mmCIF file of C-alpha atoms in Angstrom:
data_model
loop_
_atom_site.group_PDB
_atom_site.id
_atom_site.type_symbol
_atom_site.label_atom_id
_atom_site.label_comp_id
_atom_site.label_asym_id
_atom_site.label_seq_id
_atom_site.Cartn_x
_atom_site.Cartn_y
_atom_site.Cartn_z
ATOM 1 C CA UNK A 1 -13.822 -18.758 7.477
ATOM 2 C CA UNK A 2 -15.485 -15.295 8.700
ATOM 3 C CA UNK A 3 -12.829 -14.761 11.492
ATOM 4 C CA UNK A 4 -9.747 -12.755 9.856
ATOM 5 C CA UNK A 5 -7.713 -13.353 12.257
ATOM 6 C CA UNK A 6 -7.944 -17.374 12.220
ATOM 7 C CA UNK A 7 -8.026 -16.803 8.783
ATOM 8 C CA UNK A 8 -4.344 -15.521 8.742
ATOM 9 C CA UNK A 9 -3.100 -16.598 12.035
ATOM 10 C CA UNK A 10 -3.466 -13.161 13.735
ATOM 11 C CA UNK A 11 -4.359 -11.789 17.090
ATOM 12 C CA UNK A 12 -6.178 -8.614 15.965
ATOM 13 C CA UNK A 13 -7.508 -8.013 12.463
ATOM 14 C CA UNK A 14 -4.826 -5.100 11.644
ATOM 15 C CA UNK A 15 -2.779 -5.346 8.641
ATOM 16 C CA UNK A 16 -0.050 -2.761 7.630
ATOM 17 C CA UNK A 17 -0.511 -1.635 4.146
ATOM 18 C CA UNK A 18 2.134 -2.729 2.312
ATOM 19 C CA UNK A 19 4.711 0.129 0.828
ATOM 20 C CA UNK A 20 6.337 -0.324 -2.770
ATOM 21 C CA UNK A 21 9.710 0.936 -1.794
ATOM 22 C CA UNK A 22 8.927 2.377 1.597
ATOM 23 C CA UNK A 23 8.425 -0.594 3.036
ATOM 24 C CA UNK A 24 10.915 -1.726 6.369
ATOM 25 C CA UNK A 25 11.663 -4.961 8.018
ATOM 26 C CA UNK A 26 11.005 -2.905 11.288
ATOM 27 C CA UNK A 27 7.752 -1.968 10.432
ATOM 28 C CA UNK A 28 6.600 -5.059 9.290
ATOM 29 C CA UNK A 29 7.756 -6.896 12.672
ATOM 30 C CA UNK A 30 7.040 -4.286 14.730
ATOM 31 C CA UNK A 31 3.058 -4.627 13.234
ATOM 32 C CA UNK A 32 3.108 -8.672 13.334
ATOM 33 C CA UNK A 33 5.265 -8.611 16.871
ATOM 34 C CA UNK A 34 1.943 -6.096 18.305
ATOM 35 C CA UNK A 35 -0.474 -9.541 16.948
ATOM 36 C CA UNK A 36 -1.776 -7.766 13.576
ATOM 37 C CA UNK A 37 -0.253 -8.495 9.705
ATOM 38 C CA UNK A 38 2.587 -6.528 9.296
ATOM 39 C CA UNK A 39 3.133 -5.962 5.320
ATOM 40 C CA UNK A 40 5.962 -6.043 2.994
ATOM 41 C CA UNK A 41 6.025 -4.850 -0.601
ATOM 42 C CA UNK A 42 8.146 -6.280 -3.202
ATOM 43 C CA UNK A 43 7.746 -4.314 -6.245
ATOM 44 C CA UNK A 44 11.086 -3.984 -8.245
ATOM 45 C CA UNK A 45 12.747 -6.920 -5.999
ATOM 46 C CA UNK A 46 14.004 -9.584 -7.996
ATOM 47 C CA UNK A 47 14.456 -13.108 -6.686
ATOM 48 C CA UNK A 48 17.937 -12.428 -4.506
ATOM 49 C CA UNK A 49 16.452 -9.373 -2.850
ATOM 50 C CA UNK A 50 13.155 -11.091 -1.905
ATOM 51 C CA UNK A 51 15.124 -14.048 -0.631
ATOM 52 C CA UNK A 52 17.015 -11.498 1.563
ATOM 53 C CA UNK A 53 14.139 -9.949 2.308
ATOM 54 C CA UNK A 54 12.738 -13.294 3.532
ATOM 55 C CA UNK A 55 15.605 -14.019 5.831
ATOM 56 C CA UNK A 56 15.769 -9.857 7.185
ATOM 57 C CA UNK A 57 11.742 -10.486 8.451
ATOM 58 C CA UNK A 58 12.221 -14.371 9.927
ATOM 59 C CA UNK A 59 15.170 -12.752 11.696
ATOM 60 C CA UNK A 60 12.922 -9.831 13.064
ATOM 61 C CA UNK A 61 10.170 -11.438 13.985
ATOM 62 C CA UNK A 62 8.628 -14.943 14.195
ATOM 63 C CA UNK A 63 4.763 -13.923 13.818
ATOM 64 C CA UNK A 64 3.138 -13.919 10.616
ATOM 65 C CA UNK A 65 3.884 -11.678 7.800
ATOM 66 C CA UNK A 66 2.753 -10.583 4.559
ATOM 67 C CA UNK A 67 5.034 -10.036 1.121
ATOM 68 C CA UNK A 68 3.145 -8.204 -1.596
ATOM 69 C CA UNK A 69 3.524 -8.435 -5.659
ATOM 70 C CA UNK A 70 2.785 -6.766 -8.100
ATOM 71 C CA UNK A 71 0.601 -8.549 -11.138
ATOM 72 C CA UNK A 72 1.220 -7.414 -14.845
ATOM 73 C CA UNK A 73 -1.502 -5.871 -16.132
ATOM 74 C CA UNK A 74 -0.405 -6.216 -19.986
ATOM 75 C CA UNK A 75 0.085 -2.491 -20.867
ATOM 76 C CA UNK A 76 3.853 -2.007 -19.156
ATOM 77 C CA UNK A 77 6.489 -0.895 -21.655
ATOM 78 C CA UNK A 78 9.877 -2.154 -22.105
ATOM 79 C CA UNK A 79 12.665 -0.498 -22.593
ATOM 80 C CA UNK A 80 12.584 1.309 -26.068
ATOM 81 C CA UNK A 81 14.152 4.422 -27.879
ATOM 82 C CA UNK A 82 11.719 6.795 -26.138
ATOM 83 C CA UNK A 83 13.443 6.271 -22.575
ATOM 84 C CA UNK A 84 16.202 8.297 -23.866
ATOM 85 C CA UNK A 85 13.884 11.778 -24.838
ATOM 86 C CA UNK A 86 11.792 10.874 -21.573
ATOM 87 C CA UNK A 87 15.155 10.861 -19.470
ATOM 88 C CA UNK A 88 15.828 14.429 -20.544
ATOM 89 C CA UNK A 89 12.593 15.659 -20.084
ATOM 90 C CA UNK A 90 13.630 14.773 -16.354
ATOM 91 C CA UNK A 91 17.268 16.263 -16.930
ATOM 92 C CA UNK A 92 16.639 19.142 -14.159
ATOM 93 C CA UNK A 93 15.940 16.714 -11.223
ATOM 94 C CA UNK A 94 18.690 14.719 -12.095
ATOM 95 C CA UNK A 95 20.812 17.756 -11.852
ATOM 96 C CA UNK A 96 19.133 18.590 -8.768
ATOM 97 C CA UNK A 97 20.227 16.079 -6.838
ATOM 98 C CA UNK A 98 23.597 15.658 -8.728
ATOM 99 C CA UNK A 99 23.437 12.543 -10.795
ATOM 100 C CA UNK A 100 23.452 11.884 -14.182
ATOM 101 C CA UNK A 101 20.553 11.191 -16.685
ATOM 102 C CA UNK A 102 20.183 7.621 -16.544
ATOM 103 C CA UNK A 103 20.773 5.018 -19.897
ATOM 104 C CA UNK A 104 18.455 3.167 -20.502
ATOM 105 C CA UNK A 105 18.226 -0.378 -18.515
ATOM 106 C CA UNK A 106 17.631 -3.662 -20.025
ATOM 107 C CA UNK A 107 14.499 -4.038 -18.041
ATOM 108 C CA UNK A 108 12.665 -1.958 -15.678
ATOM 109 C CA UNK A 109 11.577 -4.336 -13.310
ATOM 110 C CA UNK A 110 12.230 -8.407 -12.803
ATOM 111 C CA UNK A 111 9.334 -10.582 -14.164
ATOM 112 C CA UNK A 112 6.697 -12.061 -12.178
ATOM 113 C CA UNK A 113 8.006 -16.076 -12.355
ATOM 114 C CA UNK A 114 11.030 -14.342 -11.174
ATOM 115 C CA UNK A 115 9.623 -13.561 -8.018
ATOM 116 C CA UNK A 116 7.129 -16.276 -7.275
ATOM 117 C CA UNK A 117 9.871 -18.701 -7.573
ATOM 118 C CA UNK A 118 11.701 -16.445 -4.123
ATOM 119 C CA UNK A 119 8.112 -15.782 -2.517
ATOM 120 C CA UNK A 120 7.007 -19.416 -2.524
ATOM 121 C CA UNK A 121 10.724 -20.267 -1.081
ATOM 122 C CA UNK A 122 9.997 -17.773 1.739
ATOM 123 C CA UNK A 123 6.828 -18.616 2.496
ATOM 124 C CA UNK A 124 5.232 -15.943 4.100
ATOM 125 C CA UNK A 125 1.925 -16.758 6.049
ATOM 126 C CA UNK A 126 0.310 -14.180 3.453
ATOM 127 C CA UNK A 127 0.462 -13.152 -0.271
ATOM 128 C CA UNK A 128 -1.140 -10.221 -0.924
ATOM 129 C CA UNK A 129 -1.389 -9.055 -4.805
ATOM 130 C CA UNK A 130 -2.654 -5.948 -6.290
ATOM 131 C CA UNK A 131 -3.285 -4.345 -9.570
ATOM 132 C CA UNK A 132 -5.335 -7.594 -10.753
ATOM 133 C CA UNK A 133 -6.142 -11.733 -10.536
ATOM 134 C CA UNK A 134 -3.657 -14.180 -9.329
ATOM 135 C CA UNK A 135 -3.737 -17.220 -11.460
ATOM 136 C CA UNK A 136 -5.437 -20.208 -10.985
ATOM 137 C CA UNK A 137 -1.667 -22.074 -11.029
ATOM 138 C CA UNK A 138 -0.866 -19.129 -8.986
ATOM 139 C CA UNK A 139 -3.797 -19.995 -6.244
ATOM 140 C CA UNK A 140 -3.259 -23.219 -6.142
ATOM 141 C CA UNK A 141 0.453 -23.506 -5.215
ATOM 142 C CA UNK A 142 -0.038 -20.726 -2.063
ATOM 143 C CA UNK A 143 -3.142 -23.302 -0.473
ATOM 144 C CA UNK A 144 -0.870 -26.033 -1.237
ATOM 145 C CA UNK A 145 2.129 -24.167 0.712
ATOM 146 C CA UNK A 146 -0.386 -23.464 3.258
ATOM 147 C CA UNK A 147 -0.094 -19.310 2.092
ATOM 148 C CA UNK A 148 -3.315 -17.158 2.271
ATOM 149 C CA UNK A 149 -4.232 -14.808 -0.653
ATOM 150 C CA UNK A 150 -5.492 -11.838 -0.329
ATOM 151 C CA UNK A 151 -6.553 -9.467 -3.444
ATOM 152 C CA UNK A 152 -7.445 -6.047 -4.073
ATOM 153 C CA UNK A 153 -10.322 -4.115 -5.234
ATOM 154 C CA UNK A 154 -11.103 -0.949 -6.194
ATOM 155 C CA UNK A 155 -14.362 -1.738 -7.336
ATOM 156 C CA UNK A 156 -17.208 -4.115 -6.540
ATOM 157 C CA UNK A 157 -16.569 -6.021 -9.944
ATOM 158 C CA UNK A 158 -12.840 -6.317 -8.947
ATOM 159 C CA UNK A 159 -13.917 -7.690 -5.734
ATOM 160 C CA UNK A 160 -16.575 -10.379 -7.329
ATOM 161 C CA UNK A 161 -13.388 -11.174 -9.559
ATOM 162 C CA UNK A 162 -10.724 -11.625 -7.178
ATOM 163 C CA UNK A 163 -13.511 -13.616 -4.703
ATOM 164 C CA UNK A 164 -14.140 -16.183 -7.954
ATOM 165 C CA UNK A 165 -10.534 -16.969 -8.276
ATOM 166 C CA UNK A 166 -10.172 -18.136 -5.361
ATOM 167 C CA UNK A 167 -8.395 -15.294 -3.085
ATOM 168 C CA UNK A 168 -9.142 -15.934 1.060
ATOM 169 C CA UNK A 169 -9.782 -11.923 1.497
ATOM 170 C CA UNK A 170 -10.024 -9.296 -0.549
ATOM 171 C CA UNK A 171 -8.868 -5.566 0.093
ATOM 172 C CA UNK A 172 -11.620 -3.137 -0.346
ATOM 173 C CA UNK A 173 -9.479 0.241 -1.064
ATOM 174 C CA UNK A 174 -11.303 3.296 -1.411
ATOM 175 C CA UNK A 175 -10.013 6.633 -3.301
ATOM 176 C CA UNK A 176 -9.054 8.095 -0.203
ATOM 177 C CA UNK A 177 -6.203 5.458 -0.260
ATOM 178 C CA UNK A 178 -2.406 6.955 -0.278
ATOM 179 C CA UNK A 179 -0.256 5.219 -3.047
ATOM 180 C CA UNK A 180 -1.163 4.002 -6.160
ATOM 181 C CA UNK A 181 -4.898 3.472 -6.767
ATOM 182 C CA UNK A 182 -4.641 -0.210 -8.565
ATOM 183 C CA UNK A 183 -7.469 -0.841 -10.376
ATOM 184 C CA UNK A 184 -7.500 -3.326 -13.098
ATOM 185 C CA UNK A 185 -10.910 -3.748 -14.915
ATOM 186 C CA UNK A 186 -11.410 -0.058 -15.596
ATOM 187 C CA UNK A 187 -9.203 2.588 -15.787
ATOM 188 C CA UNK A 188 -7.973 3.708 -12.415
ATOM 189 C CA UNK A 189 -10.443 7.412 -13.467
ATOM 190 C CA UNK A 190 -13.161 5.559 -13.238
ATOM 191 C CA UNK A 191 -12.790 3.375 -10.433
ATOM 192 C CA UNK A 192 -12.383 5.945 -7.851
ATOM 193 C CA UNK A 193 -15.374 4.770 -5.718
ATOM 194 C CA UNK A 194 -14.853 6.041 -1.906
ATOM 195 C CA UNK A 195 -14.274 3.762 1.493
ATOM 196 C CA UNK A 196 -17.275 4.591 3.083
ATOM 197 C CA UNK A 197 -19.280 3.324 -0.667
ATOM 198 C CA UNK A 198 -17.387 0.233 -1.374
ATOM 199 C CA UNK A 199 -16.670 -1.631 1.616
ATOM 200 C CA UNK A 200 -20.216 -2.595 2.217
ATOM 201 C CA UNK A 201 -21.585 -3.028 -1.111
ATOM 202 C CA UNK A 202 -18.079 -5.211 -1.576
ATOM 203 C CA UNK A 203 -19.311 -7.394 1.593
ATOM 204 C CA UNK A 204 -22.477 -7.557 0.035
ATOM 205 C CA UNK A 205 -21.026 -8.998 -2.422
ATOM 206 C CA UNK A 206 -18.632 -11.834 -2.289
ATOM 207 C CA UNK A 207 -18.122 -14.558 0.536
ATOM 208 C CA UNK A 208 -14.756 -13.833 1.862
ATOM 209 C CA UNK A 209 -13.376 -11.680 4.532
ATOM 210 C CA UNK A 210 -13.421 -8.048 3.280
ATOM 211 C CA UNK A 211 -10.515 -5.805 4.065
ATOM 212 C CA UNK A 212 -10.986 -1.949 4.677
ATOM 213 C CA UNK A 213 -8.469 0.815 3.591
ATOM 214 C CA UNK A 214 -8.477 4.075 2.754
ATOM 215 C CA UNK A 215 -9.167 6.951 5.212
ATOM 216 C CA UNK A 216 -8.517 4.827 7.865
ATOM 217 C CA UNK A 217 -5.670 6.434 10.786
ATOM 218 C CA UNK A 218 -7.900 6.107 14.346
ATOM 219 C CA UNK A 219 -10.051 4.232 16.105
ATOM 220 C CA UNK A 220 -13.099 5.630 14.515
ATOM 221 C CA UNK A 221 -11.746 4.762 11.518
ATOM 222 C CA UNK A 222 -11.494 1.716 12.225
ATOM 223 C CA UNK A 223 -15.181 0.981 14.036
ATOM 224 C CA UNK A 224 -16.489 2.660 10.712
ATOM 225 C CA UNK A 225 -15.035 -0.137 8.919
ATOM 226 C CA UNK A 226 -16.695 -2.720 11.117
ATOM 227 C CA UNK A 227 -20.170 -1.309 11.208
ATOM 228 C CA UNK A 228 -20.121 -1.379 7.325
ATOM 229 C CA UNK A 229 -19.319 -5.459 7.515
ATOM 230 C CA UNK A 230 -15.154 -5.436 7.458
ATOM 231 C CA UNK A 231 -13.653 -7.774 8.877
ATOM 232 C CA UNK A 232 -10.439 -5.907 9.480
ATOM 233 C CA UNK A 233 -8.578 -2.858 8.347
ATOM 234 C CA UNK A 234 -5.580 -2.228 6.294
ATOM 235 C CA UNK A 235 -3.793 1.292 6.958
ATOM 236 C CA UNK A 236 -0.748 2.464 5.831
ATOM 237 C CA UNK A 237 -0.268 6.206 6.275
ATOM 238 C CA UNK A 238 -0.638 6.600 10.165
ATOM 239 C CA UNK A 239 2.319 3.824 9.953
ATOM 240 C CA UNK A 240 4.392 5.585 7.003
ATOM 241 C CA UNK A 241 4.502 8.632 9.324
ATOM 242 C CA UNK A 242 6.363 6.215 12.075
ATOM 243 C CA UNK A 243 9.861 6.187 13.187
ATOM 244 C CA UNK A 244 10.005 2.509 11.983
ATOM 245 C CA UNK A 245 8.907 3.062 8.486
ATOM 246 C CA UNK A 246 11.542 3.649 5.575
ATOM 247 C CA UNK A 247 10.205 7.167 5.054
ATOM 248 C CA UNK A 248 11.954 10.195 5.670
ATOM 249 C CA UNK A 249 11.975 12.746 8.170
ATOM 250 C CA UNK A 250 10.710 15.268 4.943
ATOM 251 C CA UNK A 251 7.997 12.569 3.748
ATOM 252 C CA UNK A 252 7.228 12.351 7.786
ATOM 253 C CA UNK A 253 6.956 15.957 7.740
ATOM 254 C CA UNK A 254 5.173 16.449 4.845
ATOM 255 C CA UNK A 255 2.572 13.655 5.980
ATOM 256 C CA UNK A 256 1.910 15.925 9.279
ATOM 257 C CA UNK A 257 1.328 18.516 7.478
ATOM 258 C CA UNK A 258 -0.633 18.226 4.365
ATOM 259 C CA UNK A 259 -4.434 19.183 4.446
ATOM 260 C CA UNK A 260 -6.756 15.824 3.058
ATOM 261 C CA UNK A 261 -7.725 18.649 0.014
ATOM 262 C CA UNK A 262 -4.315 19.086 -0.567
ATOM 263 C CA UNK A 263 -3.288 15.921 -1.675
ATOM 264 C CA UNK A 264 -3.764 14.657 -5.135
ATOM 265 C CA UNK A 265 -4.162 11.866 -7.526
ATOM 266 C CA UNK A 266 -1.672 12.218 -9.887
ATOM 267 C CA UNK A 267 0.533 10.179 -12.703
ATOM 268 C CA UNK A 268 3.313 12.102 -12.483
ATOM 269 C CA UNK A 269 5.747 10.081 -10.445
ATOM 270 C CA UNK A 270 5.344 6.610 -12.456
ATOM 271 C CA UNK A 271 3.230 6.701 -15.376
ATOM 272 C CA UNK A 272 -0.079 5.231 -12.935
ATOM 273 C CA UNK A 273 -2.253 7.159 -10.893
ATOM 274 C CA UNK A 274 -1.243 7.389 -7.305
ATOM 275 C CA UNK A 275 -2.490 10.032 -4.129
ATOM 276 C CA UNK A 276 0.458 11.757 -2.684
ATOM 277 C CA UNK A 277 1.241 15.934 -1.694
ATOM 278 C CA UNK A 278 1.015 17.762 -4.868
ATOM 279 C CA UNK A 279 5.221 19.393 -4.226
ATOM 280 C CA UNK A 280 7.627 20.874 -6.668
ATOM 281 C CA UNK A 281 8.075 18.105 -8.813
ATOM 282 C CA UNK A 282 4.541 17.151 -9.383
ATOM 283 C CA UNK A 283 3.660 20.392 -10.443
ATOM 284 C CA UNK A 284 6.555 20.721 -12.631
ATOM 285 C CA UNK A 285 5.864 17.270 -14.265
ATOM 286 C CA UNK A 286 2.176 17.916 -14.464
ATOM 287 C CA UNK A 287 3.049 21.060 -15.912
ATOM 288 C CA UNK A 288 5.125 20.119 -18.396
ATOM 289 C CA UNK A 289 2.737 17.838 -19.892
ATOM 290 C CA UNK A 290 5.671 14.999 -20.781
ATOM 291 C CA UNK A 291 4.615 11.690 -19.226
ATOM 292 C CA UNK A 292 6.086 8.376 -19.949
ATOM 293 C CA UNK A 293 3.947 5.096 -19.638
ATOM 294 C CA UNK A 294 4.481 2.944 -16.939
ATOM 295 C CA UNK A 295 6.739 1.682 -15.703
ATOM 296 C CA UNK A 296 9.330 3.914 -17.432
ATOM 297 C CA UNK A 297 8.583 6.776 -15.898
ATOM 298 C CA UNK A 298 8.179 5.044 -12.862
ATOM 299 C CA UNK A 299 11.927 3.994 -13.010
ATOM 300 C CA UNK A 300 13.238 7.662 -14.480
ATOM 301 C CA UNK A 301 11.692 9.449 -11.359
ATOM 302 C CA UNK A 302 13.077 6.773 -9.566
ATOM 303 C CA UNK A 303 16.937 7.207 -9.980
ATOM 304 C CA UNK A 304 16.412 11.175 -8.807
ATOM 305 C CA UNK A 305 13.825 10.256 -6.129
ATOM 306 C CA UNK A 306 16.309 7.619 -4.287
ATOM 307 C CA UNK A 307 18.856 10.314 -4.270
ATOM 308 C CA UNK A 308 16.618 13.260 -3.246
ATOM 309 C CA UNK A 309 15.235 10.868 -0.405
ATOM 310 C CA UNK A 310 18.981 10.321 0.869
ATOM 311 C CA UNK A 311 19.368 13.981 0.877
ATOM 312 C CA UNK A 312 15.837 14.213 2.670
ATOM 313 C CA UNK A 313 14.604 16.738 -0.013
ATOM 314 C CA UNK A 314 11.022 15.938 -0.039
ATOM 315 C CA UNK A 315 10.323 18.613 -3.022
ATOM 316 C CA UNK A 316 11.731 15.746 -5.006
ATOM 317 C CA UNK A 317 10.397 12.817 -3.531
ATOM 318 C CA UNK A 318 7.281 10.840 -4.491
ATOM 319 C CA UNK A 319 5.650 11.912 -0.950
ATOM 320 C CA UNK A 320 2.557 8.992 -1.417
ATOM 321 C CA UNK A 321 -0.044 9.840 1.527
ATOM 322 C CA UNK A 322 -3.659 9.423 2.149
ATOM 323 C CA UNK A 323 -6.714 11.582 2.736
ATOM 324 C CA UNK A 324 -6.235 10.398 6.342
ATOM 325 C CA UNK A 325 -2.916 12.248 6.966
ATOM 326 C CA UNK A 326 -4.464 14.910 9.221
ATOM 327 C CA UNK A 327 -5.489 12.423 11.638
ATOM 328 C CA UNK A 328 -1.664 10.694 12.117
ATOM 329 C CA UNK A 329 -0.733 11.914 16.091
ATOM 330 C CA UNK A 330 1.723 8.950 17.066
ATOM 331 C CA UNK A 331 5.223 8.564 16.307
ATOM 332 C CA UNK A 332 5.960 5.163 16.713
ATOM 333 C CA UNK A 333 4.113 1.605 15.651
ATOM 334 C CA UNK A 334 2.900 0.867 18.825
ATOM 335 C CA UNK A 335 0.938 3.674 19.644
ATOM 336 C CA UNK A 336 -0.543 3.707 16.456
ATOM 337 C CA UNK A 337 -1.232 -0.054 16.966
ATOM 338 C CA UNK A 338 -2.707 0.592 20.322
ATOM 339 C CA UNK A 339 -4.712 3.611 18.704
ATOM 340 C CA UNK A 340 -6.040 1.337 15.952
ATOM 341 C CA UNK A 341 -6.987 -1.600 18.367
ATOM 342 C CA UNK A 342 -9.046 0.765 20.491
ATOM 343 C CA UNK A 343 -11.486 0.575 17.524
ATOM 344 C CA UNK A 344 -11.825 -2.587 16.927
ATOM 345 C CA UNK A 345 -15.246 -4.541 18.275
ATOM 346 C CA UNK A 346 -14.786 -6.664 21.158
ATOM 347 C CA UNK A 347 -15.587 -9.572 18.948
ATOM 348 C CA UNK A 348 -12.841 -8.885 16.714
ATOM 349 C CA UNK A 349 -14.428 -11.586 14.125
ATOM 350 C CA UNK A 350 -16.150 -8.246 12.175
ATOM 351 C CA UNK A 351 -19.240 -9.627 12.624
ATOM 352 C CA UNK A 352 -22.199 -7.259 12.191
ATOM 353 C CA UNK A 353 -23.402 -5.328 15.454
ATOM 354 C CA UNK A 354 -26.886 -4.064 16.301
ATOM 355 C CA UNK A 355 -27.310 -0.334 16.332
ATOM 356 C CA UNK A 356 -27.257 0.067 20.227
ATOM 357 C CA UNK A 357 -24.009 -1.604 19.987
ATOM 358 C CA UNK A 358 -22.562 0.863 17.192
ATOM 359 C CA UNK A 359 -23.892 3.762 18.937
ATOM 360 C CA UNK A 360 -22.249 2.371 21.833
ATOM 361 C CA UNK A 361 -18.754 1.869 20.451
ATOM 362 C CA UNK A 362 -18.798 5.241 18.727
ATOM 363 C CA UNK A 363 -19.623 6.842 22.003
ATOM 364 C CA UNK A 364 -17.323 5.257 23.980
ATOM 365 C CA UNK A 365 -14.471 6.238 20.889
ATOM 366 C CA UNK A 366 -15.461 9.967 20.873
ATOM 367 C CA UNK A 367 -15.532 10.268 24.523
ATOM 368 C CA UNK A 368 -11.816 8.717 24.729
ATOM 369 C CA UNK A 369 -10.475 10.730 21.360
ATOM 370 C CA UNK A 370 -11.272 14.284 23.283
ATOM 371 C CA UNK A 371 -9.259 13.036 25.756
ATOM 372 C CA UNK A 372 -5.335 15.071 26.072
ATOM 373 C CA UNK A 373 -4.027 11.316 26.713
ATOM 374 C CA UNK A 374 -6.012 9.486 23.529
ATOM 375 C CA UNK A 375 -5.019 12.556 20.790
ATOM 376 C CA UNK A 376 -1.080 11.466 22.101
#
């Protein structure tokens, strides 16, 4: 099935990225309501809070909608002895924002079974996974619930990978991506293959719908993806910057204002390699040369992060962003829906166009972006 959006029960072939922790039940309807995929990530939710989470987006919306996991990738440590001397590496944030230095947990995050069991009792339209394969037990109960699954690659071989298993669409996520970069065959270092590279040599290469993201926040964004054989786009950064999103007004801020050469990949914040604004506590973590593996550090950032996001200090916030961020103009869902849409072929089934028609379309985008009205 070629068509993305009879492929997942959509109107236009828009999906929200989905946020680990910044993700909102308003977005996500708001996104699905407007006839796209609105997104919601999971990671850290254990079965009660996905099941809550289930009942929060049926409430807010009755369109489809997508829940996103997490898969193990086999290196993540449990809690041990060093959380303790990586806690007070991390002492002066905590006293930052006024909390104590955490104890150490008896697990950093639920397991996996954990929250299959919720997301199959939810059923969402779509599963989305990232940071590897679903299984094959795993693929076969979402087609017999009637779920799609959708993968995501960060390199051809990913995609071929996630395509064999049996996933309906993959996700072909360049560098310029916000977030964490979730490779899985290679180290994330060497996987960092750009957008405008991998989505066509990814459509060359397996049979399924392929997915752009990364660098994507207008309309020419989003023809871009089309003329290199997408059949949709997934974009999260011009929607993190809206009023519906979970973000802050200093992440908001900070998204508005940060150059595309300003932003870094960095492992910082959780132990993997993620693209956000280089602030104060990057550089001071960076600096200081005192890591933990994931996901421990991931969780000890987290406990002063939370609080320095509920004080809207965004010097102390994990401020995840993409290369994109100096094209976000619109302050709600909607316009950056509409925005998006504009770009999108009037086929909408991302099937290849001539060159007269992409010349077209790219005229037609640049004549309405110098527009006052367009730029919002």
């Amino acid at each position: 099935m070629s068509d993305l959006r009879a492929l997942l029960g959509i109107e236009h072939p828009i999906i929200l990225g989905p946020f680990g922790g910044l993700s909102s039940t308003a977005l996500t309807a708001a996104v699905s309501d407007a006839g796209g995929l609105g997104s919601f990530g999971l990671y850290g939710y254990d079965g009660d809070r996905i099941r809550a989470t289930g009942v929060e987006l049926r409430a807010a919306t009755d369109r489809p909608f997508a829940v996103n996991i997490w898969i193990p990738t086999g290196d993540e440590v449990e809690p041990n002895p060093q959380h303790t001397i990586f806690a007070q590496a991390l002492q002066p944030f905590y006293e930052a924002v006024g909390i104590e230095v955490p104890a150490r947990p008896e697990r950093y995050n639920p397991p996996l079974e954990e929250q299959l069991e919720a997301v199959w009792e939810i059923a969402p339209a779509v599963l989305s996974v990232v940071f590897g394969v679903p299984s094959a037990s795993v693929v076969e109960e979402a087609h017999r619930r009637g779920t799609r699954l959708v993968g995501t690659a960060t390199t051809v071989a990913e995609a071929v990978a996630l395509a064999e298993a049996g996933v309906d669409a993959v996700v072909a996520t360049g560098a310029e991506a916000g977030g964490h970069r979730v490779s899985f065959l290679r180290p994330a270092e060497e996987s960092l293959v750009g957008t405008f590279a991998l989505v066509p040599q990814v459509v060359d290469a397996v049979g399924v719908p392929v997915i752009a993201a990364g660098g994507i926040a207008d309309r020419r964004g989003v023809a871009a993806a089309f003329a290199l054989g997408a059949s949709g786009v997934q974009v999260g950064t011009a929607f993190l910057a809206t009023a519906e999103s979970a973000a802050n007004d200093a992440h908001r801020d900070a998204i508005r204002s940060t150059a595309a050469d300003e932003t870094v990949l960095t492992r910082a914040m959780s132990g993997r390699l993620a693209r956000g604004a280089r602030n104060r506590v990057v550089r001071a973590i960076e600096a200081s040369g005192t890591i933990a593996p994931f996901p421990m550090q991931n969780w000890l950032t987290g406990r002063f992060r939370t609080a320095a996001g509920q004080q809207n200090l965004g010097a102390l916030q994990s401020l995840w962003m993409g290369q994109a961020a100096p094209l976000v103009r619109h302050d709600t869902a909607a316009e950056v829906f509409a925005e998006l849409a504009a770009g999108v072929p009037a086929d909408r089934a991302g099937r290849s166009a001539t060159s007269a028609e992409i010349d077209a379309r790219i005229e037609e985008n640049r004549n309405a972006w110098t527009t006052p009205t367009a730029r919002g």
